[in-house]
Coordinates of C-alpha atoms in Angstrom, one line a residue:
K498 CA 9.3 -13.5 23.6
Y499 CA 12.0 -10.8 23.2
G500 CA 15.6 -10.8 22.5
N501 CA 18.1 -11.6 19.7
G502 CA 18.7 -8.0 18.7
K503 CA 15.0 -7.1 18.1
L504 CA 13.7 -3.6 17.8
V505 CA 11.2 -3.2 20.6
R506 CA 8.7 -0.5 21.6
D507 CA 9.9 2.2 23.9
K508 CA 8.3 1.1 27.1
V509 CA 9.0 -2.7 26.8
V510 CA 12.3 -2.5 28.7
N511 CA 10.8 -0.8 31.7
R512 CA 7.9 -3.3 31.8
I513 CA 10.4 -6.2 31.8
L514 CA 12.5 -4.5 34.5
K515 CA 9.5 -3.8 36.7
K516 CA 8.7 -7.5 36.6
G517 CA 12.2 -8.1 38.1
E518 CA 13.3 -10.0 35.0
R519 CA 16.8 -9.7 33.4
C520 CA 17.0 -7.4 30.4
V521 CA 20.0 -6.6 28.2
Y522 CA 19.5 -4.0 25.6
H523 CA 21.2 -1.2 23.7
I524 CA 20.2 1.8 21.6
A525 CA 20.7 1.4 17.8
T526 CA 22.9 4.4 16.9
T527 CA 24.2 3.5 13.4
Q528 CA 22.3 3.8 10.2
K529 CA 23.2 0.2 9.3
E530 CA 21.8 -1.2 12.5
R531 CA 18.6 0.9 12.3
V532 CA 18.0 -0.2 8.7
R533 CA 18.5 -3.9 9.6
T534 CA 16.4 -3.9 12.8
L535 CA 13.6 -1.9 11.2
G536 CA 13.4 -4.3 8.2
D537 CA 13.5 -7.2 10.6
K538 CA 10.7 -5.7 12.6
L539 CA 8.5 -5.1 9.5
I540 CA 8.9 -8.7 8.4
E541 CA 8.5 -10.1 11.9
E542 CA 5.2 -8.2 12.3
C543 CA 3.9 -9.5 8.9
F544 CA 4.6 -13.1 9.9
E545 CA 2.9 -12.5 13.3
F546 CA -0.1 -11.0 11.6
T547 CA -0.4 -13.9 9.1
T548 CA -0.3 -16.3 12.0
A549 CA -2.6 -14.6 14.4
E550 CA -4.8 -12.7 11.9
T551 CA -5.9 -10.2 14.6
P552 CA -6.4 -6.4 14.7
E553 CA -3.6 -6.2 17.3
E554 CA -1.1 -7.6 14.9
A555 CA -2.3 -5.4 12.1
I556 CA -1.6 -2.3 14.2
D557 CA 1.9 -3.6 14.9
I558 CA 2.5 -3.6 11.2
D559 CA 1.0 -0.2 11.0
E560 CA 3.4 1.1 13.6
A561 CA 6.4 -0.4 12.0
V562 CA 5.3 1.1 8.7
R563 CA 4.9 4.6 10.3
K564 CA 8.5 4.2 11.7
A565 CA 9.8 3.3 8.2
I566 CA 8.0 6.1 6.5
A567 CA 9.5 8.6 9.0
F568 CA 13.0 7.0 9.0
Y569 CA 13.3 7.0 5.2
S570 CA 11.7 10.5 5.0
F571 CA 9.1 9.3 2.5
D572 CA 6.7 12.1 1.4
R573 CA 3.2 11.0 2.4
T574 CA 1.7 12.7 -0.7
A575 CA 4.1 10.9 -3.0
L576 CA 3.2 7.6 -1.3
Q577 CA -0.5 8.2 -1.9
V578 CA 0.1 9.0 -5.5
A579 CA 2.3 5.9 -6.0
R580 CA -0.3 3.7 -4.2
G581 CA -3.0 4.8 -6.6
S582 CA -1.0 4.4 -9.8
P583 CA -2.6 1.7 -11.9
P584 CA 0.6 -0.3 -12.7
I585 CA 1.3 -0.9 -9.0
Y586 CA -2.3 -1.6 -8.0
D587 CA -3.2 -3.8 -10.9
A588 CA -0.1 -5.9 -10.4
L589 CA -1.1 -6.4 -6.7
Q590 CA -4.8 -7.0 -7.1
V591 CA -5.6 -10.2 -5.2
R592 CA -8.4 -12.1 -7.0
D593 CA -11.9 -11.5 -5.7
D594 CA -12.0 -15.1 -4.6
A595 CA -8.5 -14.9 -3.0
R596 CA -7.7 -17.3 -0.3
R597 CA -6.2 -16.2 2.9
M598 CA -2.9 -17.7 1.9
D599 CA -2.7 -15.5 -1.3
I600 CA -3.0 -12.4 0.9
Q601 CA -0.6 -13.6 3.5
L602 CA 2.1 -14.5 0.9
A603 CA 1.6 -11.2 -0.9
L604 CA 2.0 -9.3 2.4
I605 CA 5.2 -11.1 3.3
E606 CA 6.7 -10.8 -0.2
A607 CA 5.9 -7.1 -0.3
A608 CA 7.6 -6.6 3.1
E609 CA 10.6 -8.5 2.0
D610 CA 10.8 -6.6 -1.3
F611 CA 10.8 -3.3 0.6
V612 CA 13.5 -4.5 3.0
V613 CA 15.7 -5.4 0.1
D614 CA 15.1 -2.2 -1.8
T615 CA 13.9 0.5 0.6
D616 CA 12.4 3.0 -1.8
L617 CA 9.2 4.9 -1.9
R618 CA 7.7 2.8 -4.7
R619 CA 8.2 -0.5 -2.8
M620 CA 6.7 1.1 0.3
A621 CA 3.7 2.1 -1.8
V622 CA 3.4 -1.5 -3.0
F623 CA 3.6 -2.8 0.6
L624 CA 0.9 -0.3 1.7
A625 CA -1.4 -1.4 -1.1
V626 CA -1.1 -5.1 -0.1
F627 CA -1.5 -4.2 3.5
D628 CA -4.7 -2.3 2.7
Q629 CA -6.0 -5.4 0.9
A630 CA -5.2 -7.6 3.9
V631 CA -7.0 -5.2 6.3
S632 CA -10.0 -5.2 4.0
F633 CA -9.9 -9.0 3.5
Y634 CA -10.1 -9.5 7.3
G635 CA -12.8 -6.9 7.6
F636 CA -10.9 -4.7 10.1
D637 CA -12.5 -1.3 10.7
R638 CA -9.9 1.5 10.2
G639 CA -11.4 3.5 13.1
M640 CA -11.1 0.6 15.5
L641 CA -7.6 -0.1 14.3
E642 CA -6.6 3.5 15.0
A643 CA -8.1 3.4 18.5
L644 CA -6.2 0.2 19.2
R645 CA -3.0 1.7 17.9
I646 CA -3.3 4.7 20.1
N647 CA -4.0 2.6 23.1
K648 CA -0.9 0.4 22.4
L649 CA 1.2 3.6 22.0
R650 CA 0.1 4.7 25.4
E651 CA 0.8 1.3 26.9
L652 CA 4.0 0.3 25.2
G653 CA 5.2 3.4 23.2
G654 CA 6.4 3.4 19.7
F655 CA 9.8 2.8 18.2
D656 CA 11.2 6.3 18.7
E657 CA 14.0 5.4 21.0
W658 CA 15.5 2.6 18.8
I659 CA 15.8 0.2 21.6
I660 CA 17.3 -3.1 20.6
L661 CA 16.5 -5.9 23.1
D662 CA 19.4 -8.4 23.2
E663 CA 18.2 -10.7 25.9
S664 CA 15.2 -11.0 28.2

């Protein structure tokens, strides 16, 4: 499940070691590695969400987004303004009769666009598409936040920049 230079949550390594399993990891210290692994994580979580379609996978996207917002020092107010601007939102509107695949593709494309060009506007676009996906699947925001907090307690966030090389 883990390995190949993946960014993992802060408590994952300890969980692996407690099971007595082999675990090779390092801490990402360079800007270049952090940018790469954070982008990979966001895209990975989007693919996992589109496959599983569960609230648990939605909160993994949310946590990766929170890390990206902090890492790139995006102003939350500016993100809100950009998310609500008509040119972005109109361009991303998924038809009322949208099929699941439309939303899944839009989510992955928005994540890939952000990873290629990590600016505030592309993050706003991604957030707008993610909101549409959450709404499409009927996930309650309060329930998602409770799940997110529980997962933080259990596995931590991405604060330590742990890169799991092999497990």
